[in-house]
mmCIF file of C-alpha atoms in Angstrom:
data_model
loop_
_atom_site.group_PDB
_atom_site.id
_atom_site.type_symbol
_atom_site.label_atom_id
_atom_site.label_comp_id
_atom_site.label_asym_id
_atom_site.label_seq_id
_atom_site.Cartn_x
_atom_site.Cartn_y
_atom_site.Cartn_z
ATOM 1 C CA UNK A 1137 83.443 130.005 119.568
ATOM 2 C CA UNK A 1138 86.052 131.766 117.616
ATOM 3 C CA UNK A 1139 85.684 130.897 113.909
ATOM 4 C CA UNK A 1140 89.219 130.696 112.209
ATOM 5 C CA UNK A 1141 89.933 133.471 109.700
ATOM 6 C CA UNK A 1142 92.286 131.398 107.713
ATOM 7 C CA UNK A 1143 91.133 130.392 104.145
ATOM 8 C CA UNK A 1144 93.291 127.418 104.337
ATOM 9 C CA UNK A 1145 91.717 125.995 107.461
ATOM 10 C CA UNK A 1146 88.315 126.557 106.043
ATOM 11 C CA UNK A 1147 89.327 124.647 102.823
ATOM 12 C CA UNK A 1148 90.699 121.829 105.034
ATOM 13 C CA UNK A 1149 87.526 121.764 107.228
ATOM 14 C CA UNK A 1150 85.283 121.551 104.179
ATOM 15 C CA UNK A 1151 87.214 118.857 102.706
ATOM 16 C CA UNK A 1152 87.251 116.850 106.048
ATOM 17 C CA UNK A 1153 83.390 117.265 106.365
ATOM 18 C CA UNK A 1154 83.053 116.410 102.645
ATOM 19 C CA UNK A 1155 85.066 113.134 103.304
ATOM 20 C CA UNK A 1156 83.000 112.252 106.413
ATOM 21 C CA UNK A 1157 79.873 112.713 104.315
ATOM 22 C CA UNK A 1158 80.644 109.232 102.720
ATOM 23 C CA UNK A 1159 79.590 107.635 106.037
ATOM 24 C CA UNK A 1160 75.998 108.759 104.902
ATOM 25 C CA UNK A 1161 76.400 107.606 101.409
ATOM 26 C CA UNK A 1162 78.367 108.322 98.129
ATOM 27 C CA UNK A 1163 77.559 111.714 97.298
ATOM 28 C CA UNK A 1164 78.780 114.665 95.047
ATOM 29 C CA UNK A 1165 80.538 116.469 97.936
ATOM 30 C CA UNK A 1166 82.696 113.427 98.611
ATOM 31 C CA UNK A 1167 83.476 112.969 94.926
ATOM 32 C CA UNK A 1168 84.506 116.438 94.458
ATOM 33 C CA UNK A 1169 86.853 115.896 97.555
ATOM 34 C CA UNK A 1170 88.096 112.432 96.289
ATOM 35 C CA UNK A 1171 88.951 113.845 92.739
ATOM 36 C CA UNK A 1172 90.724 116.846 94.246
ATOM 37 C CA UNK A 1173 92.869 114.597 96.526
ATOM 38 C CA UNK A 1174 93.705 112.441 93.537
ATOM 39 C CA UNK A 1175 94.668 115.506 91.546
ATOM 40 C CA UNK A 1176 96.689 117.190 94.333
ATOM 41 C CA UNK A 1177 98.375 113.887 95.287
ATOM 42 C CA UNK A 1178 99.420 113.275 91.781
ATOM 43 C CA UNK A 1179 100.766 116.671 91.133
ATOM 44 C CA UNK A 1180 102.635 116.633 94.364
ATOM 45 C CA UNK A 1181 104.486 113.203 93.753
ATOM 46 C CA UNK A 1182 105.046 114.293 90.082
ATOM 47 C CA UNK A 1183 106.658 117.504 91.146
ATOM 48 C CA UNK A 1184 108.683 115.635 94.175
ATOM 49 C CA UNK A 1185 110.077 112.902 91.900
ATOM 50 C CA UNK A 1186 110.598 115.247 88.803
ATOM 51 C CA UNK A 1187 112.833 117.404 91.242
ATOM 52 C CA UNK A 1188 114.564 114.702 93.247
ATOM 53 C CA UNK A 1189 115.032 112.129 90.479
ATOM 54 C CA UNK A 1190 114.975 113.808 87.007
ATOM 55 C CA UNK A 1191 116.429 117.110 88.205
ATOM 56 C CA UNK A 1192 118.972 116.103 90.757
ATOM 57 C CA UNK A 1193 119.839 112.636 89.570
ATOM 58 C CA UNK A 1194 119.874 113.161 85.886
ATOM 59 C CA UNK A 1195 119.879 116.904 84.748
ATOM 60 C CA UNK A 1196 122.660 117.937 87.171
ATOM 61 C CA UNK A 1197 125.136 114.903 86.594
ATOM 62 C CA UNK A 1198 124.562 114.799 82.740
ATOM 63 C CA UNK A 1199 124.079 118.506 81.813
ATOM 64 C CA UNK A 1200 125.760 120.556 84.573
ATOM 65 C CA UNK A 1201 128.655 118.165 85.617
ATOM 66 C CA UNK A 1202 128.896 116.722 82.201
ATOM 67 C CA UNK A 1203 128.990 112.956 83.265
ATOM 68 C CA UNK A 1204 128.180 111.196 80.045
ATOM 69 C CA UNK A 1205 127.534 107.918 81.912
ATOM 70 C CA UNK A 1206 124.147 109.319 82.852
ATOM 71 C CA UNK A 1207 123.166 109.478 79.070
ATOM 72 C CA UNK A 1208 122.381 105.795 79.435
ATOM 73 C CA UNK A 1209 120.107 106.563 82.182
ATOM 74 C CA UNK A 1210 118.257 109.228 80.028
ATOM 75 C CA UNK A 1211 117.830 106.874 77.320
ATOM 76 C CA UNK A 1212 116.352 104.275 79.628
ATOM 77 C CA UNK A 1213 114.022 106.849 80.995
ATOM 78 C CA UNK A 1214 112.944 107.861 77.543
ATOM 79 C CA UNK A 1215 112.346 104.421 76.658
ATOM 80 C CA UNK A 1216 109.707 104.237 79.485
ATOM 81 C CA UNK A 1217 107.397 106.678 77.668
ATOM 82 C CA UNK A 1218 107.344 104.001 74.726
ATOM 83 C CA UNK A 1219 104.588 102.581 77.031
ATOM 84 C CA UNK A 1220 102.278 105.324 75.631
ATOM 85 C CA UNK A 1221 102.592 104.104 72.048
ATOM 86 C CA UNK A 1222 101.120 100.485 71.550
ATOM 87 C CA UNK A 1223 103.352 99.705 68.591
ATOM 88 C CA UNK A 1224 106.571 100.643 70.408
ATOM 89 C CA UNK A 1225 105.586 99.628 73.924
ATOM 90 C CA UNK A 1226 107.917 96.753 73.924
ATOM 91 C CA UNK A 1227 110.655 99.353 74.284
ATOM 92 C CA UNK A 1228 109.378 100.122 77.842
ATOM 93 C CA UNK A 1229 110.513 96.545 78.804
ATOM 94 C CA UNK A 1230 114.172 97.678 79.088
ATOM 95 C CA UNK A 1231 113.408 100.313 81.884
ATOM 96 C CA UNK A 1232 111.127 97.954 83.593
ATOM 97 C CA UNK A 1233 113.555 95.064 83.525
ATOM 98 C CA UNK A 1234 116.302 97.331 84.712
ATOM 99 C CA UNK A 1235 114.154 98.469 87.562
ATOM 100 C CA UNK A 1236 112.921 95.206 88.690
ATOM 101 C CA UNK A 1237 116.293 93.390 88.412
ATOM 102 C CA UNK A 1238 118.018 96.239 90.334
ATOM 103 C CA UNK A 1239 115.239 96.000 92.979
ATOM 104 C CA UNK A 1240 115.509 92.148 93.065
ATOM 105 C CA UNK A 1241 119.358 92.079 93.228
ATOM 106 C CA UNK A 1242 119.350 94.738 95.999
ATOM 107 C CA UNK A 1243 116.760 92.747 97.872
ATOM 108 C CA UNK A 1244 118.367 89.364 97.958
ATOM 109 C CA UNK A 1245 121.366 90.137 100.416
ATOM 110 C CA UNK A 1246 119.417 92.843 102.253
ATOM 111 C CA UNK A 1247 116.156 90.803 102.813
ATOM 112 C CA UNK A 1248 118.229 87.764 103.936
ATOM 113 C CA UNK A 1249 120.046 89.914 106.217
ATOM 114 C CA UNK A 1250 117.133 91.910 107.739
ATOM 115 C CA UNK A 1251 114.154 89.806 107.500
ATOM 116 C CA UNK A 1252 115.738 86.290 108.193
ATOM 117 C CA UNK A 1253 119.141 86.497 109.834
ATOM 118 C CA UNK A 1254 118.369 89.482 112.108
ATOM 119 C CA UNK A 1255 115.152 88.138 113.021
ATOM 120 C CA UNK A 1256 116.510 84.689 113.952
ATOM 121 C CA UNK A 1257 119.258 86.466 115.797
ATOM 122 C CA UNK A 1258 116.865 88.410 118.064
ATOM 123 C CA UNK A 1259 114.704 85.431 118.546
ATOM 124 C CA UNK A 1260 117.498 83.017 119.662
ATOM 125 C CA UNK A 1261 118.375 84.879 122.924
ATOM 126 C CA UNK A 1262 119.543 83.534 126.353
ATOM 127 C CA UNK A 1263 116.142 83.266 128.333
ATOM 128 C CA UNK A 1264 117.928 82.867 131.585
ATOM 129 C CA UNK A 1265 119.755 86.305 131.055
ATOM 130 C CA UNK A 1266 116.606 88.369 130.901
ATOM 131 C CA UNK A 1267 116.707 90.079 134.259
ATOM 132 C CA UNK A 1268 113.519 88.638 135.575
ATOM 133 C CA UNK A 1269 111.660 85.240 135.559
ATOM 134 C CA UNK A 1270 108.546 87.110 133.696
ATOM 135 C CA UNK A 1271 110.848 88.369 131.008
ATOM 136 C CA UNK A 1272 112.588 84.941 130.672
ATOM 137 C CA UNK A 1273 109.456 83.154 130.338
ATOM 138 C CA UNK A 1274 108.017 85.809 127.780
ATOM 139 C CA UNK A 1275 110.981 85.415 125.703
ATOM 140 C CA UNK A 1276 110.836 81.631 125.693
ATOM 141 C CA UNK A 1277 107.172 81.994 124.611
ATOM 142 C CA UNK A 1278 108.287 84.379 121.869
ATOM 143 C CA UNK A 1279 110.770 81.799 120.806
ATOM 144 C CA UNK A 1280 108.314 78.998 120.778
ATOM 145 C CA UNK A 1281 105.668 81.261 118.972
ATOM 146 C CA UNK A 1282 108.236 81.970 116.067
ATOM 147 C CA UNK A 1283 109.248 78.383 115.623
ATOM 148 C CA UNK A 1284 105.450 77.113 115.800
ATOM 149 C CA UNK A 1285 104.452 79.962 113.311
ATOM 150 C CA UNK A 1286 107.123 78.616 110.947
ATOM 151 C CA UNK A 1287 106.039 75.162 111.301
ATOM 152 C CA UNK A 1288 102.480 76.112 110.568
ATOM 153 C CA UNK A 1289 103.639 77.389 107.208
ATOM 154 C CA UNK A 1290 105.634 74.285 106.444
ATOM 155 C CA UNK A 1291 103.649 72.377 104.023
ATOM 156 C CA UNK A 1292 106.040 69.688 102.821
ATOM 157 C CA UNK A 1293 104.716 67.163 105.401
ATOM 158 C CA UNK A 1294 101.180 66.403 106.607
ATOM 159 C CA UNK A 1295 100.295 68.225 109.850
ATOM 160 C CA UNK A 1296 99.884 65.230 112.086
ATOM 161 C CA UNK A 1297 101.510 64.145 115.314
ATOM 162 C CA UNK A 1298 104.235 66.370 116.774
ATOM 163 C CA UNK A 1299 104.104 68.646 113.599
ATOM 164 C CA UNK A 1300 100.244 68.995 113.888
ATOM 165 C CA UNK A 1301 100.535 69.689 117.573
ATOM 166 C CA UNK A 1302 103.133 72.487 116.851
ATOM 167 C CA UNK A 1303 101.371 73.950 114.016
ATOM 168 C CA UNK A 1304 98.249 74.251 116.391
ATOM 169 C CA UNK A 1305 100.310 76.313 118.788
ATOM 170 C CA UNK A 1306 101.375 78.232 115.695
ATOM 171 C CA UNK A 1307 97.672 78.910 114.848
ATOM 172 C CA UNK A 1308 97.040 80.281 118.426
ATOM 173 C CA UNK A 1309 100.224 82.583 118.251
ATOM 174 C CA UNK A 1310 98.982 83.846 114.969
ATOM 175 C CA UNK A 1311 95.494 84.461 116.021
ATOM 176 C CA UNK A 1312 96.655 86.423 119.074
ATOM 177 C CA UNK A 1313 98.961 88.365 116.701
ATOM 178 C CA UNK A 1314 96.209 88.963 114.067
ATOM 179 C CA UNK A 1315 93.788 90.321 116.820
ATOM 180 C CA UNK A 1316 96.489 92.541 118.390
ATOM 181 C CA UNK A 1317 97.372 94.007 114.988
ATOM 182 C CA UNK A 1318 93.794 94.471 114.235
ATOM 183 C CA UNK A 1319 93.123 96.285 117.647
ATOM 184 C CA UNK A 1320 96.358 98.321 116.890
ATOM 185 C CA UNK A 1321 95.214 99.299 113.356
ATOM 186 C CA UNK A 1322 91.760 100.297 114.792
ATOM 187 C CA UNK A 1323 93.239 102.487 117.504
ATOM 188 C CA UNK A 1324 95.655 104.139 115.037
ATOM 189 C CA UNK A 1325 92.525 105.056 112.698
ATOM 190 C CA UNK A 1326 90.717 106.162 115.843
ATOM 191 C CA UNK A 1327 93.708 108.430 116.631
ATOM 192 C CA UNK A 1328 93.393 110.039 113.159
ATOM 193 C CA UNK A 1329 89.877 110.404 113.633
ATOM 194 C CA UNK A 1330 90.355 112.293 116.997
ATOM 195 C CA UNK A 1331 92.909 114.481 115.248
ATOM 196 C CA UNK A 1332 90.285 115.492 112.598
ATOM 197 C CA UNK A 1333 87.753 116.197 115.253
ATOM 198 C CA UNK A 1334 90.181 118.192 117.128
ATOM 199 C CA UNK A 1335 91.064 120.141 114.053
ATOM 200 C CA UNK A 1336 87.280 120.671 113.239
ATOM 201 C CA UNK A 1337 86.435 121.810 116.783
ATOM 202 C CA UNK A 1338 89.521 123.464 117.918
ATOM 203 C CA UNK A 1339 91.329 125.031 114.671
ATOM 204 C CA UNK A 1340 88.309 125.620 112.642
ATOM 205 C CA UNK A 1341 85.378 126.466 115.135
ATOM 206 C CA UNK A 1342 87.564 127.435 118.131
ATOM 207 C CA UNK A 1343 85.614 125.467 120.698
ATOM 208 C CA UNK A 1344 88.699 123.710 122.166
ATOM 209 C CA UNK B 1384 115.603 88.921 70.427
ATOM 210 C CA UNK B 1385 115.162 92.614 71.084
ATOM 211 C CA UNK B 1386 111.558 92.220 72.572
ATOM 212 C CA UNK B 1387 112.140 89.531 75.170
ATOM 213 C CA UNK B 1388 115.666 88.226 75.250
ATOM 214 C CA UNK B 1389 117.693 91.369 75.666
ATOM 215 C CA UNK B 1390 115.592 92.768 78.456
ATOM 216 C CA UNK B 1391 116.018 89.482 80.270
ATOM 217 C CA UNK B 1392 119.796 89.562 79.672
ATOM 218 C CA UNK B 1393 119.684 93.158 80.995
ATOM 219 C CA UNK B 1394 117.868 91.998 84.006
ATOM 220 C CA UNK B 1395 120.227 88.984 84.585
ATOM 221 C CA UNK B 1396 123.236 91.206 84.386
ATOM 222 C CA UNK B 1397 121.928 94.156 86.696
ATOM 223 C CA UNK B 1398 120.560 91.519 89.099
ATOM 224 C CA UNK B 1399 123.661 89.625 89.506
ATOM 225 C CA UNK B 1400 125.761 92.830 89.688
ATOM 226 C CA UNK B 1401 123.538 94.126 92.647
ATOM 227 C CA UNK B 1402 124.079 90.767 94.496
ATOM 228 C CA UNK B 1403 127.891 90.430 93.787
ATOM 229 C CA UNK B 1404 128.573 94.098 94.823
ATOM 230 C CA UNK B 1405 127.183 93.269 98.340
ATOM 231 C CA UNK B 1406 130.136 90.943 98.877
ATOM 232 C CA UNK B 1407 132.863 92.904 96.967
ATOM 233 C CA UNK B 1408 133.377 96.331 98.935
ATOM 234 C CA UNK B 1409 135.732 97.654 96.239
ATOM 235 C CA UNK B 1410 135.489 101.353 95.816
ATOM 236 C CA UNK B 1411 135.136 101.150 91.791
ATOM 237 C CA UNK B 1412 132.255 98.608 92.305
ATOM 238 C CA UNK B 1413 130.742 100.790 95.128
ATOM 239 C CA UNK B 1414 130.715 103.722 92.793
ATOM 240 C CA UNK B 1415 128.953 101.590 90.129
ATOM 241 C CA UNK B 1416 126.435 100.470 92.544
ATOM 242 C CA UNK B 1417 125.662 104.124 93.664
ATOM 243 C CA UNK B 1418 125.174 104.893 90.026
ATOM 244 C CA UNK B 1419 122.808 102.012 89.541
ATOM 245 C CA UNK B 1420 120.799 103.262 92.421
ATOM 246 C CA UNK B 1421 120.785 106.705 90.850
ATOM 247 C CA UNK B 1422 119.507 105.335 87.571
ATOM 248 C CA UNK B 1423 116.913 103.304 89.400
ATOM 249 C CA UNK B 1424 115.592 106.683 90.845
ATOM 250 C CA UNK B 1425 115.608 108.294 87.400
ATOM 251 C CA UNK B 1426 113.709 105.354 85.893
ATOM 252 C CA UNK B 1427 111.301 105.444 88.533
ATOM 253 C CA UNK B 1428 110.803 109.124 87.996
ATOM 254 C CA UNK B 1429 110.144 108.677 84.365
ATOM 255 C CA UNK B 1430 107.782 105.722 85.057
ATOM 256 C CA UNK B 1431 105.780 108.152 87.427
ATOM 257 C CA UNK B 1432 105.618 110.701 84.752
ATOM 258 C CA UNK B 1433 104.295 108.017 82.322
ATOM 259 C CA UNK B 1434 101.705 106.985 84.985
ATOM 260 C CA UNK B 1435 100.687 110.635 85.579
ATOM 261 C CA UNK B 1436 100.412 111.235 81.800
ATOM 262 C CA UNK B 1437 98.028 107.960 81.527
ATOM 263 C CA UNK B 1438 95.980 109.489 84.519
ATOM 264 C CA UNK B 1439 95.630 112.812 82.491
ATOM 265 C CA UNK B 1440 94.713 111.039 79.363
ATOM 266 C CA UNK B 1441 91.991 109.267 81.076
ATOM 267 C CA UNK B 1442 90.380 112.170 82.603
ATOM 268 C CA UNK B 1443 90.848 114.145 79.582
ATOM 269 C CA UNK B 1444 88.983 111.550 77.556
ATOM 270 C CA UNK B 1445 86.305 111.671 79.922
ATOM 271 C CA UNK B 1446 85.907 115.296 79.559
ATOM 272 C CA UNK B 1447 86.256 115.374 75.730
ATOM 273 C CA UNK B 1448 83.534 112.638 75.423
ATOM 274 C CA UNK B 1449 81.356 114.423 78.053
ATOM 275 C CA UNK B 1450 81.093 110.974 80.047
ATOM 276 C CA UNK B 1451 78.853 110.682 83.098
ATOM 277 C CA UNK B 1452 80.513 112.629 85.906
ATOM 278 C CA UNK B 1453 83.030 114.317 83.705
ATOM 279 C CA UNK B 1454 82.988 117.566 86.003
ATOM 280 C CA UNK B 1455 84.732 115.309 88.595
ATOM 281 C CA UNK B 1456 87.533 114.888 86.007
ATOM 282 C CA UNK B 1457 87.888 118.585 85.414
ATOM 283 C CA UNK B 1458 88.388 118.923 89.368
ATOM 284 C CA UNK B 1459 91.013 116.235 89.077
ATOM 285 C CA UNK B 1460 92.797 117.655 86.238
ATOM 286 C CA UNK B 1461 92.623 121.280 87.591
ATOM 287 C CA UNK B 1462 94.001 120.115 90.840
ATOM 288 C CA UNK B 1463 96.910 118.179 89.218
ATOM 289 C CA UNK B 1464 97.897 121.117 86.817
ATOM 290 C CA UNK B 1465 97.540 123.685 89.825
ATOM 291 C CA UNK B 1466 100.006 121.726 91.816
ATOM 292 C CA UNK B 1467 102.493 121.405 88.761
ATOM 293 C CA UNK B 1468 102.181 125.225 87.798
ATOM 294 C CA UNK B 1469 102.445 126.313 91.508
ATOM 295 C CA UNK B 1470 105.673 124.385 91.872
ATOM 296 C CA UNK B 1471 107.020 125.883 88.629
ATOM 297 C CA UNK B 1472 106.203 129.544 89.428
ATOM 298 C CA UNK B 1473 106.582 129.725 93.320
ATOM 299 C CA UNK B 1474 108.735 126.832 93.949
ATOM 300 C CA UNK B 1475 108.148 123.947 96.317
ATOM 301 C CA UNK B 1476 109.245 125.055 99.651
ATOM 302 C CA UNK B 1477 106.675 127.859 100.238
ATOM 303 C CA UNK B 1478 103.785 129.284 98.114
ATOM 304 C CA UNK B 1479 100.617 127.768 96.636
ATOM 305 C CA UNK B 1480 102.231 124.345 96.242
ATOM 306 C CA UNK B 1481 103.120 123.946 99.901
ATOM 307 C CA UNK B 1482 99.760 125.566 100.838
ATOM 308 C CA UNK B 1483 97.917 123.094 98.730
ATOM 309 C CA UNK B 1484 99.745 120.246 100.146
ATOM 310 C CA UNK B 1485 99.003 121.346 103.587
ATOM 311 C CA UNK B 1486 95.276 122.263 103.202
ATOM 312 C CA UNK B 1487 94.246 119.552 100.679
ATOM 313 C CA UNK B 1488 96.562 116.447 100.960
ATOM 314 C CA UNK B 1489 97.252 116.288 104.475
ATOM 315 C CA UNK B 1490 93.534 116.667 105.786
ATOM 316 C CA UNK B 1491 92.244 114.688 102.675
ATOM 317 C CA UNK B 1492 94.501 111.874 103.555
ATOM 318 C CA UNK B 1493 94.015 111.916 107.301
ATOM 319 C CA UNK B 1494 90.178 112.035 106.665
ATOM 320 C CA UNK B 1495 90.415 109.012 104.264
ATOM 321 C CA UNK B 1496 92.420 106.961 106.632
ATOM 322 C CA UNK B 1497 90.159 107.862 109.622
ATOM 323 C CA UNK B 1498 87.195 106.724 107.583
ATOM 324 C CA UNK B 1499 88.808 103.328 107.434
ATOM 325 C CA UNK B 1500 88.382 103.208 111.106
ATOM 326 C CA UNK B 1501 84.703 103.081 110.808
ATOM 327 C CA UNK B 1502 84.736 100.438 108.016
ATOM 328 C CA UNK B 1503 87.187 98.144 109.913
ATOM 329 C CA UNK B 1504 85.046 98.616 113.104
ATOM 330 C CA UNK B 1505 81.635 97.797 111.320
ATOM 331 C CA UNK B 1506 83.229 94.786 109.363
ATOM 332 C CA UNK B 1507 84.556 93.527 112.704
ATOM 333 C CA UNK B 1508 81.214 93.794 114.344
ATOM 334 C CA UNK B 1509 79.784 91.679 111.499
ATOM 335 C CA UNK B 1510 82.354 89.012 111.224
ATOM 336 C CA UNK B 1511 84.004 88.874 114.644
ATOM 337 C CA UNK B 1512 82.101 85.987 116.457
ATOM 338 C CA UNK B 1513 83.660 83.727 119.107
ATOM 339 C CA UNK B 1514 82.792 80.573 117.175
ATOM 340 C CA UNK B 1515 85.611 78.461 118.334
ATOM 341 C CA UNK B 1516 88.869 78.746 120.567
ATOM 342 C CA UNK B 1517 91.014 80.447 117.840
ATOM 343 C CA UNK B 1518 88.403 82.992 116.881
ATOM 344 C CA UNK B 1519 87.914 83.715 120.611
ATOM 345 C CA UNK B 1520 91.674 84.265 120.950
ATOM 346 C CA UNK B 1521 91.513 86.635 118.023
ATOM 347 C CA UNK B 1522 88.535 88.603 119.442
ATOM 348 C CA UNK B 1523 90.055 88.746 122.937
ATOM 349 C CA UNK B 1524 93.411 90.111 121.845
ATOM 350 C CA UNK B 1525 91.816 92.540 119.660
ATOM 351 C CA UNK B 1526 89.631 93.780 122.325
ATOM 352 C CA UNK B 1527 92.345 93.803 125.027
ATOM 353 C CA UNK B 1528 94.676 95.864 122.797
ATOM 354 C CA UNK B 1529 91.943 98.363 122.021
ATOM 355 C CA UNK B 1530 90.795 98.846 125.502
ATOM 356 C CA UNK B 1531 94.505 98.802 126.843
ATOM 357 C CA UNK B 1532 95.295 101.792 124.490
ATOM 358 C CA UNK B 1533 92.735 104.356 125.887
ATOM 359 C CA UNK B 1534 92.959 106.053 129.282
ATOM 360 C CA UNK B 1535 90.033 104.091 130.604
ATOM 361 C CA UNK B 1536 91.799 100.803 130.073
ATOM 362 C CA UNK B 1537 94.665 101.877 132.263
ATOM 363 C CA UNK B 1538 92.326 101.644 135.246
ATOM 364 C CA UNK B 1539 90.941 98.359 134.378
ATOM 365 C CA UNK B 1540 92.450 95.139 136.131
ATOM 366 C CA UNK B 1541 92.040 91.719 135.162
ATOM 367 C CA UNK B 1542 93.538 88.996 137.762
ATOM 368 C CA UNK B 1543 95.852 91.849 139.151
ATOM 369 C CA UNK B 1544 97.156 92.925 135.916
ATOM 370 C CA UNK B 1545 96.204 96.361 134.357
ATOM 371 C CA UNK B 1546 94.666 95.970 130.673
ATOM 372 C CA UNK B 1547 97.383 98.564 129.573
ATOM 373 C CA UNK B 1548 100.206 96.136 130.766
ATOM 374 C CA UNK B 1549 98.467 93.160 129.167
ATOM 375 C CA UNK B 1550 98.083 94.940 126.063
ATOM 376 C CA UNK B 1551 101.801 96.015 125.966
ATOM 377 C CA UNK B 1552 102.645 92.295 126.751
ATOM 378 C CA UNK B 1553 100.473 91.007 123.994
ATOM 379 C CA UNK B 1554 101.990 93.496 121.449
ATOM 380 C CA UNK B 1555 105.488 92.828 122.612
ATOM 381 C CA UNK B 1556 105.516 88.880 122.682
ATOM 382 C CA UNK B 1557 102.625 86.933 121.016
ATOM 383 C CA UNK B 1558 102.244 89.692 118.473
ATOM 384 C CA UNK B 1559 106.087 89.936 117.758
ATOM 385 C CA UNK B 1560 106.286 86.096 117.617
ATOM 386 C CA UNK B 1561 103.469 85.931 114.836
ATOM 387 C CA UNK B 1562 104.905 88.868 112.987
ATOM 388 C CA UNK B 1563 108.500 87.683 113.274
ATOM 389 C CA UNK B 1564 107.364 84.123 111.945
ATOM 390 C CA UNK B 1565 105.519 85.856 108.891
ATOM 391 C CA UNK B 1566 108.486 88.255 108.318
ATOM 392 C CA UNK B 1567 111.046 85.131 108.087
ATOM 393 C CA UNK B 1568 108.494 83.426 105.635
ATOM 394 C CA UNK B 1569 107.946 86.656 103.512
ATOM 395 C CA UNK B 1570 111.889 87.290 103.648
ATOM 396 C CA UNK B 1571 112.477 83.793 102.086
ATOM 397 C CA UNK B 1572 109.688 84.162 99.664
ATOM 398 C CA UNK B 1573 110.940 87.529 98.577
ATOM 399 C CA UNK B 1574 114.391 86.279 97.986
ATOM 400 C CA UNK B 1575 113.233 83.138 96.040
ATOM 401 C CA UNK B 1576 110.906 85.537 93.909
ATOM 402 C CA UNK B 1577 113.969 87.947 93.285
ATOM 403 C CA UNK B 1578 116.116 85.020 92.172
ATOM 404 C CA UNK B 1579 113.434 83.696 89.961
ATOM 405 C CA UNK B 1580 113.504 87.196 88.322
ATOM 406 C CA UNK B 1581 117.109 87.531 87.973
ATOM 407 C CA UNK B 1582 117.599 83.910 86.337
ATOM 408 C CA UNK B 1583 114.595 84.554 84.212
ATOM 409 C CA UNK B 1584 112.052 82.044 85.489
ATOM 410 C CA UNK B 1585 109.702 84.877 86.508
ATOM 411 C CA UNK B 1586 108.896 86.983 83.528
ATOM 412 C CA UNK B 1587 105.467 88.542 84.333
ATOM 413 C CA UNK B 1588 106.998 92.017 84.562
ATOM 414 C CA UNK B 1589 107.700 91.830 80.941
ATOM 415 C CA UNK B 1590 104.007 91.493 80.054
ATOM 416 C CA UNK B 1591 102.510 89.243 77.585
ATOM 417 C CA UNK B 1592 103.385 88.531 73.896
ATOM 418 C CA UNK B 1593 106.081 89.782 71.821
#
């Protein structure tokens, strides 16, 4: 056993144990850790965005490069602060409208391309050109799975007859998918847990 | 007019521009597009500051009126200001800002997410029951993926197929099929919602009232 002399390791270890203490019940140690994490995270993201957005994307082009077009952006940014004053909070609708619409407009072509067309493209492949019979059958099952899942979410017609049968296959596909996603999520959390124990037993206590 | 209509006109103009620029690769339009993206980041940065100010006000009021558990609010405020001051005086690459990030935020977040593992597992133990065929499939695929992802699972064989290979196949095919179907549906839903926002049918982002 070789205890770490690093104050940072000790702080991280104490916070880890305080976090795990919630498994017993909600307690002051956990609350201290929780509030410390909230404060540090808020401070971290505040500084990151203040630097990468306000300084780099506003201060540098407007003040250092003299690009006056960015004055409009400064005005929009300042309008967001009107949210803090109830009588003038309607002014904050302008930056919100700008942000939401820019995001919406950006997402229309990119979503259609990445989430619809690309997904359809990689689903409709030649199953006879997959190298082996197993891969071909699996690709065919994938194709059938995608089509039936989409049919399951098609609510414009009653799920009876062929549509009902297809939507049942869709439910089976969805259930296998949900189970697999669940198992995968649990394992990723367990990996994090193992990482924390490795830190406690290795970096902190020096057992490993 | 100024409270609802103009913000909607702004949303329509910006939204239509963002769609049109995708189909018109003119250099001037691309420059304007990049500028809108920069503006978007600045607006997000300002909104984040407003959100942080609201957080500060919430905790400051708790401390001021000595509400129950106000000591925790002092810790939250002290941590927040410590990060900001550390960044101002020592920079963000090294020094106390980076030290606090490494020794508080990283282990704190990893601990919180690893805690979720316990809660997911206990919730699954209580709710996963093989009541019918579909519930059994859910249970089986979850168990196969979990066992197939650990070293012991690599040595387990069902019908001549190792559990690790079976888990990989489930993740690669049925899981991908389910995800892809959902992804296409979500994509169509996102597009229709985006269009509703741009043409002004969806106005919830403006809030209620005048």
